[in-house]
Tab-separated table of C-alpha atoms and ligand atoms in Angstrom:
chain	number	residue	atom	x	y	z
J	1	MET	CA	6.366	4.316	30.850
J	2	LYS	CA	4.531	6.985	32.856
J	3	LEU	CA	2.723	9.228	30.352
J	4	ILE	CA	1.243	8.402	26.938
J	5	ALA	CA	0.015	11.097	24.521
J	6	ILE	CA	-2.517	9.951	21.938
J	7	ASP	CA	-3.755	11.827	18.877
J	8	LEU	CA	-7.479	11.470	18.062
J	9	ASP	CA	-8.397	11.649	14.348
J	10	GLY	CA	-6.777	8.896	12.311
J	11	THR	CA	-5.251	7.516	15.527
J	12	LEU	CA	-7.520	6.751	18.508
J	13	LEU	CA	-10.702	7.275	16.454
J	14	ASN	CA	-11.706	4.757	13.808
J	15	LYS	CA	-13.433	5.478	10.506
J	16	GLU	CA	-16.747	5.943	12.334
J	17	ASN	CA	-15.102	8.634	14.506
J	18	THR	CA	-15.503	6.530	17.654
J	19	ILE	CA	-13.135	4.935	20.192
J	20	SER	CA	-13.248	1.140	19.785
J	21	PRO	CA	-13.817	-1.027	22.893
J	22	GLU	CA	-10.326	-2.505	22.260
J	23	ASN	CA	-8.693	0.926	22.425
J	24	GLU	CA	-10.745	1.956	25.448
J	25	GLU	CA	-9.755	-1.249	27.235
J	26	ALA	CA	-6.054	-0.651	26.487
J	27	ILE	CA	-6.234	2.881	27.912
J	28	ARG	CA	-7.985	1.567	31.016
J	29	TYR	CA	-5.220	-1.060	31.351
J	30	ALA	CA	-2.539	1.650	31.125
J	31	ARG	CA	-4.340	3.714	33.777
J	32	SER	CA	-4.534	0.634	36.043
J	33	LYS	CA	-0.721	0.429	35.780
J	34	GLY	CA	-0.418	4.019	36.988
J	35	VAL	CA	0.246	5.479	33.526
J	36	GLU	CA	-1.193	8.937	32.791
J	37	VAL	CA	-2.896	9.231	29.404
J	38	VAL	CA	-3.400	12.505	27.550
J	39	ILE	CA	-5.389	13.065	24.378
J	40	ALA	CA	-3.378	15.414	22.126
J	41	THR	CA	-5.433	16.782	19.252
J	42	GLY	CA	-6.124	19.712	16.978
J	43	ARG	CA	-9.757	19.564	18.133
J	44	ALA	CA	-11.198	21.874	20.765
J	45	GLU	CA	-11.300	20.467	24.326
J	46	PHE	CA	-15.110	20.675	24.648
J	47	ASP	CA	-15.454	18.689	21.428
J	48	VAL	CA	-13.048	16.042	22.798
J	49	ARG	CA	-15.176	15.714	25.961
J	50	THR	CA	-18.217	14.934	23.807
J	51	ILE	CA	-16.278	12.110	22.154
J	52	LEU	CA	-14.946	10.835	25.509
J	53	SER	CA	-18.443	10.938	27.054
J	54	ALA	CA	-19.284	7.776	25.087
J	55	THR	CA	-16.627	6.043	27.247
J	56	ASP	CA	-15.767	5.935	30.970
J	57	LEU	CA	-12.447	7.677	30.338
J	58	ASP	CA	-11.475	10.837	32.246
J	59	LEU	CA	-8.240	11.976	30.644
J	60	TRP	CA	-5.954	14.958	30.352
J	61	VAL	CA	-6.610	16.817	27.082
J	62	ILE	CA	-4.102	18.778	25.029
J	63	GLY	CA	-6.400	20.640	22.610
J	64	ALA	CA	-6.053	23.083	19.700
J	65	ASN	CA	-2.701	21.516	18.717
J	66	GLY	CA	-1.177	22.330	22.088
J	67	ALA	CA	-2.661	25.785	22.711
J	68	THR	CA	-4.763	24.426	25.607
J	69	ILE	CA	-4.221	21.819	28.330
J	70	HIS	CA	-7.143	20.633	30.496
J	71	GLN	CA	-7.137	18.363	33.532
J	72	PRO	CA	-9.086	15.079	33.519
J	73	ASN	CA	-11.990	16.790	35.344
J	74	GLY	CA	-12.180	19.494	32.640
J	75	THR	CA	-10.477	22.278	34.624
J	76	PRO	CA	-8.153	24.418	32.464
J	77	PHE	CA	-4.474	23.894	33.317
J	78	ASP	CA	-2.638	25.982	30.715
J	79	SER	CA	-3.357	27.988	27.568
J	80	VAL	CA	-1.478	29.982	24.937
J	81	PRO	CA	-3.849	32.140	22.846
J	82	ILE	CA	-2.920	33.794	19.552
J	83	ASP	CA	-2.135	37.524	19.897
J	84	SER	CA	-5.181	39.583	18.871
J	85	ASP	CA	-3.237	41.511	16.191
J	86	ASP	CA	-2.264	38.218	14.596
J	87	THR	CA	-5.827	36.907	14.815
J	88	GLU	CA	-7.071	39.935	12.894
J	89	LYS	CA	-4.425	39.511	10.187
J	90	ILE	CA	-5.187	35.819	9.793
J	91	LEU	CA	-8.972	36.136	9.705
J	92	SER	CA	-9.119	39.133	7.371
J	93	TRP	CA	-6.828	37.307	4.930
J	94	LEU	CA	-8.848	34.064	5.054
J	95	GLU	CA	-12.112	35.923	4.564
J	96	ALA	CA	-10.762	37.925	1.603
J	97	GLU	CA	-9.542	34.665	0.025
J	98	LYS	CA	-12.978	33.036	0.551
J	99	PHE	CA	-11.649	30.309	2.814
J	100	TYR	CA	-13.862	28.177	5.017
J	101	TYR	CA	-12.396	28.654	8.498
J	102	GLU	CA	-13.054	27.825	12.142
J	103	VAL	CA	-11.822	29.667	15.208
J	104	PHE	CA	-11.516	27.813	18.520
J	105	SER	CA	-12.275	29.760	21.677
J	106	ASP	CA	-12.953	28.579	25.258
J	107	SER	CA	-16.354	27.036	24.643
J	108	GLN	CA	-17.219	27.626	20.985
J	109	ILE	CA	-16.053	27.017	17.453
J	110	LEU	CA	-16.739	30.345	15.765
J	111	THR	CA	-17.278	30.157	12.023
J	112	PRO	CA	-18.906	32.355	9.348
J	113	GLN	CA	-22.487	31.597	8.280
J	114	ASN	CA	-21.531	31.246	4.625
J	115	GLY	CA	-18.722	28.722	5.301
J	116	ARG	CA	-20.639	25.682	4.224
J	117	SER	CA	-21.719	27.239	0.938
J	118	LEU	CA	-18.082	28.187	0.178
J	119	LEU	CA	-17.168	24.502	0.440
J	120	ASP	CA	-20.176	23.448	-1.645
J	121	VAL	CA	-18.966	25.831	-4.363
J	122	GLU	CA	-15.484	24.244	-4.239
J	123	LEU	CA	-16.972	20.763	-4.475
J	124	ASP	CA	-19.197	21.771	-7.431
J	125	ARG	CA	-16.148	23.208	-9.194
J	126	ILE	CA	-14.262	19.922	-8.777
J	127	VAL	CA	-17.198	17.870	-10.071
J	128	SER	CA	-17.826	20.127	-13.088
J	129	ALA	CA	-14.107	20.033	-14.014
J	130	ASN	CA	-14.142	16.243	-13.754
J	131	PRO	CA	-17.636	14.705	-13.747
J	132	GLU	CA	-16.113	11.225	-13.185
J	133	ALA	CA	-14.335	12.338	-9.984
J	134	ASP	CA	-14.983	10.181	-6.936
J	135	VAL	CA	-15.840	12.699	-4.237
J	136	THR	CA	-16.668	10.130	-1.532
J	137	GLU	CA	-13.465	10.918	0.380
J	138	LEU	CA	-14.166	14.654	0.126
J	139	GLU	CA	-17.732	14.258	1.351
J	140	HIS	CA	-16.454	12.122	4.227
J	141	ALA	CA	-13.960	14.861	5.154
J	142	LEU	CA	-16.806	17.417	5.146
J	143	GLU	CA	-19.007	15.228	7.274
J	144	LYS	CA	-16.214	14.843	9.825
J	145	GLN	CA	-15.607	18.589	9.852
J	146	PHE	CA	-19.255	19.368	10.596
J	147	SER	CA	-19.632	16.597	13.190
J	148	GLN	CA	-17.693	18.660	15.759
J	149	THR	CA	-19.674	20.086	18.670
J	150	GLY	CA	-19.864	23.728	19.761
J	151	PHE	CA	-20.361	25.620	16.483
J	152	TYR	CA	-21.443	29.250	16.731
J	153	HIS	CA	-22.141	31.092	13.478
J	154	VAL	CA	-21.132	34.691	12.846
J	155	ASP	CA	-21.551	37.065	9.892
J	156	SER	CA	-17.902	38.004	9.601
J	157	TYR	CA	-14.530	37.829	11.345
J	158	GLN	CA	-15.194	41.217	12.922
J	159	ASP	CA	-17.888	39.558	15.082
J	160	ILE	CA	-15.263	37.084	16.283
J	161	LEU	CA	-12.825	39.858	17.216
J	162	ASP	CA	-15.683	41.721	18.951
J	163	THR	CA	-16.284	38.808	21.339
J	164	GLY	CA	-12.871	39.555	22.874
J	165	SER	CA	-12.565	35.836	23.628
J	166	PRO	CA	-9.144	34.206	23.624
J	167	ILE	CA	-8.475	32.447	20.307
J	168	TYR	CA	-6.424	29.259	20.464
J	169	ASN	CA	-6.580	27.802	16.985
J	170	VAL	CA	-7.604	28.913	13.502
J	171	LEU	CA	-8.341	26.108	11.070
J	172	ALA	CA	-8.621	26.794	7.335
J	173	PHE	CA	-10.164	24.143	5.113
J	174	SER	CA	-10.243	23.834	1.331
J	175	PHE	CA	-10.585	21.104	-1.292
J	176	GLU	CA	-8.377	23.098	-3.668
J	177	LYS	CA	-4.663	22.310	-3.507
J	178	GLU	CA	-3.516	25.646	-4.950
J	179	LYS	CA	-5.666	27.526	-2.472
J	180	LEU	CA	-4.142	25.596	0.442
J	181	GLU	CA	-0.642	26.210	-0.931
J	182	LYS	CA	-1.383	29.928	-1.191
J	183	GLY	CA	-2.501	29.922	2.437
J	184	TRP	CA	0.549	27.977	3.538
J	185	LYS	CA	2.809	30.508	1.734
J	186	ALA	CA	0.968	33.454	3.272
J	187	PHE	CA	1.534	32.262	6.839
J	188	GLU	CA	4.721	30.198	6.896
J	189	GLY	CA	6.841	33.309	7.381
J	190	TYR	CA	4.968	34.576	10.456
J	191	GLU	CA	7.340	34.642	13.425
J	192	ASN	CA	4.555	34.610	16.028
J	193	LEU	CA	2.692	31.605	14.669
J	194	THR	CA	2.893	27.848	14.467
J	195	LEU	CA	1.594	26.503	11.146
J	196	VAL	CA	0.663	22.808	10.955
J	197	SER	CA	-1.643	20.464	9.107
J	198	SER	CA	-3.725	17.661	10.608
J	199	ALA	CA	-5.365	16.426	7.401
J	200	ASP	CA	-5.146	16.600	3.607
J	201	HIS	CA	-7.536	19.530	3.268
J	202	ASN	CA	-6.500	21.912	6.024
J	203	PHE	CA	-3.875	24.037	7.662
J	204	GLU	CA	-3.992	25.307	11.221
J	205	LEU	CA	-2.476	28.248	13.049
J	206	GLU	CA	-1.616	28.654	16.710
J	207	HIS	CA	0.668	30.842	18.801
J	208	LYS	CA	4.364	30.156	18.222
J	209	GLU	CA	4.680	28.665	21.715
J	210	ALA	CA	1.798	26.269	21.174
J	211	SER	CA	2.434	22.793	19.816
J	212	LYS	CA	1.558	19.274	20.867
J	213	GLY	CA	5.241	18.718	21.712
J	214	LEU	CA	5.599	21.806	23.932
J	215	ALA	CA	2.321	20.949	25.689
J	216	LEU	CA	3.537	17.410	26.350
J	217	GLU	CA	6.755	18.821	27.808
J	218	LYS	CA	4.752	21.158	30.094
J	219	LEU	CA	2.506	18.342	31.274
J	220	ALA	CA	5.410	15.975	31.958
J	221	LYS	CA	7.101	18.700	33.987
J	222	HIS	CA	3.912	19.345	35.952
J	223	LEU	CA	3.583	15.626	36.717
J	224	GLY	CA	7.248	15.441	37.740
J	225	LEU	CA	8.115	13.051	34.921
J	226	SER	CA	11.197	12.797	32.769
J	227	LEU	CA	10.524	12.908	29.016
J	228	ASP	CA	12.327	9.542	28.862
J	229	HIS	CA	9.205	8.061	30.440
J	230	THR	CA	6.763	9.547	27.926
J	231	ALA	CA	5.393	8.188	24.654
J	232	ALA	CA	3.437	9.707	21.779
J	233	ILE	CA	1.414	8.204	18.953
J	234	GLY	CA	-0.088	9.872	15.886
J	235	ASP	CA	-0.625	9.883	12.130
J	236	SER	CA	-0.181	13.419	10.743
J	237	PRO	CA	2.393	16.231	10.518
J	238	ASN	CA	0.793	18.063	13.470
J	239	ASP	CA	1.945	15.090	15.603
J	240	LEU	CA	5.630	15.456	14.704
J	241	SER	CA	6.399	17.906	17.527
J	242	MET	CA	5.202	15.470	20.207
J	243	ILE	CA	6.711	12.442	18.466
J	244	GLU	CA	10.063	14.227	18.550
J	245	MET	CA	9.569	15.446	22.136
J	246	ALA	CA	8.524	12.120	23.683
J	247	GLY	CA	11.052	9.515	24.792
J	248	HIS	CA	9.168	6.843	22.841
J	249	SER	CA	7.001	7.094	19.753
J	250	ALA	CA	4.774	5.140	17.422
J	251	ALA	CA	3.266	5.934	14.031
J	252	MET	CA	-0.102	4.576	12.987
J	253	GLY	CA	-0.199	2.052	10.141
J	254	ASN	CA	-2.140	4.723	8.236
J	255	ALA	CA	0.285	7.541	9.136
J	256	ARG	CA	1.925	9.936	6.690
J	257	ASP	CA	5.486	8.991	5.648
J	258	SER	CA	7.062	11.847	7.611
J	259	VAL	CA	5.452	10.549	10.814
J	260	ILE	CA	6.528	6.955	10.159
J	261	ALA	CA	10.100	8.121	9.516
J	262	ALA	CA	10.197	10.081	12.798
J	263	SER	CA	8.766	7.283	14.993
J	264	ASP	CA	10.385	4.324	16.805
J	265	PHE	CA	7.973	1.855	15.228
J	266	MET	CA	4.767	1.569	13.231
J	267	THR	CA	1.671	0.017	14.802
J	268	LYS	CA	-1.550	-1.132	13.121
J	269	LYS	CA	-4.073	1.182	11.432
J	270	ASN	CA	-6.722	3.179	13.287
J	271	ASP	CA	-9.413	0.781	12.065
J	272	ASP	CA	-7.383	-2.127	13.550
J	273	HIS	CA	-7.015	-0.607	17.064
J	274	GLY	CA	-3.405	0.487	16.426
J	275	VAL	CA	-3.379	2.498	19.671
J	276	ALA	CA	-4.161	-0.605	21.761
J	277	HIS	CA	-1.337	-2.526	20.090
J	278	ALA	CA	1.140	0.302	20.755
J	279	ILE	CA	0.091	0.608	24.408
J	280	TYR	CA	0.575	-3.127	25.027
J	281	GLU	CA	3.944	-2.920	23.269
J	282	TRP	CA	5.073	-0.061	25.523
J	283	LEU	CA	3.803	-1.728	28.718
J	284	LYS	CA	5.230	-5.176	27.938
D	1	LIG	CA1	-4.567	12.918	13.437
């Protein structure tokens, strides 16, 4: 084993959104054996660095579901932005449909001012339709969403286009199933885009040539490694491309069924340091 790609949310991160000492130790062990480790996430790279800064780990980062690759020292290595015409189509549609959305650029997560109130309205609607509903999970999902670093608020998508910044990832978030399905239908036919989901309440769009799997392939090539000597571990459908690309794969104990079916084996859950167990299994 020469290169291990690790998803963050639901995989390396526990319920508290932190990296456990057990997982950190396992990554350090892999590094001591000469194994390269890359974080592969839908999150923006600068947000990942904030999470990693609580540890001593300097790692490669595949961000924005494969649209960016950064070296361990933070230097950009590769990026595949969404074409500006496509960005405009996506954002104008999401805004017209009153979606909460986030746009990942080089150093900021651009998002409309009114985003939070749109989600509060959705939550209120759910509670008034079913006053007994347990919204703990939904509130937890919101909390996680807003715990990212690098937010910059704008009035409208036009302000985002006006920045002229490269856009790597657009994330749309909703608590309403039908709304998410409508979004999925609107974008699944786009030839120039990759459409994935990293959690129950979102869908994400990147350039067609951006995926965690393609980014892993690029990185392995750059490091002079055969894909046979790579491994990937994750929990959600946006991990499938790298799980299929890597020579070896593991699904988290808390992974979605599609991810478990596509992986060599299932490790423990994210709250039981599943990543550490998989790393020791691979390096046995
Ligand atoms: Ca995940």
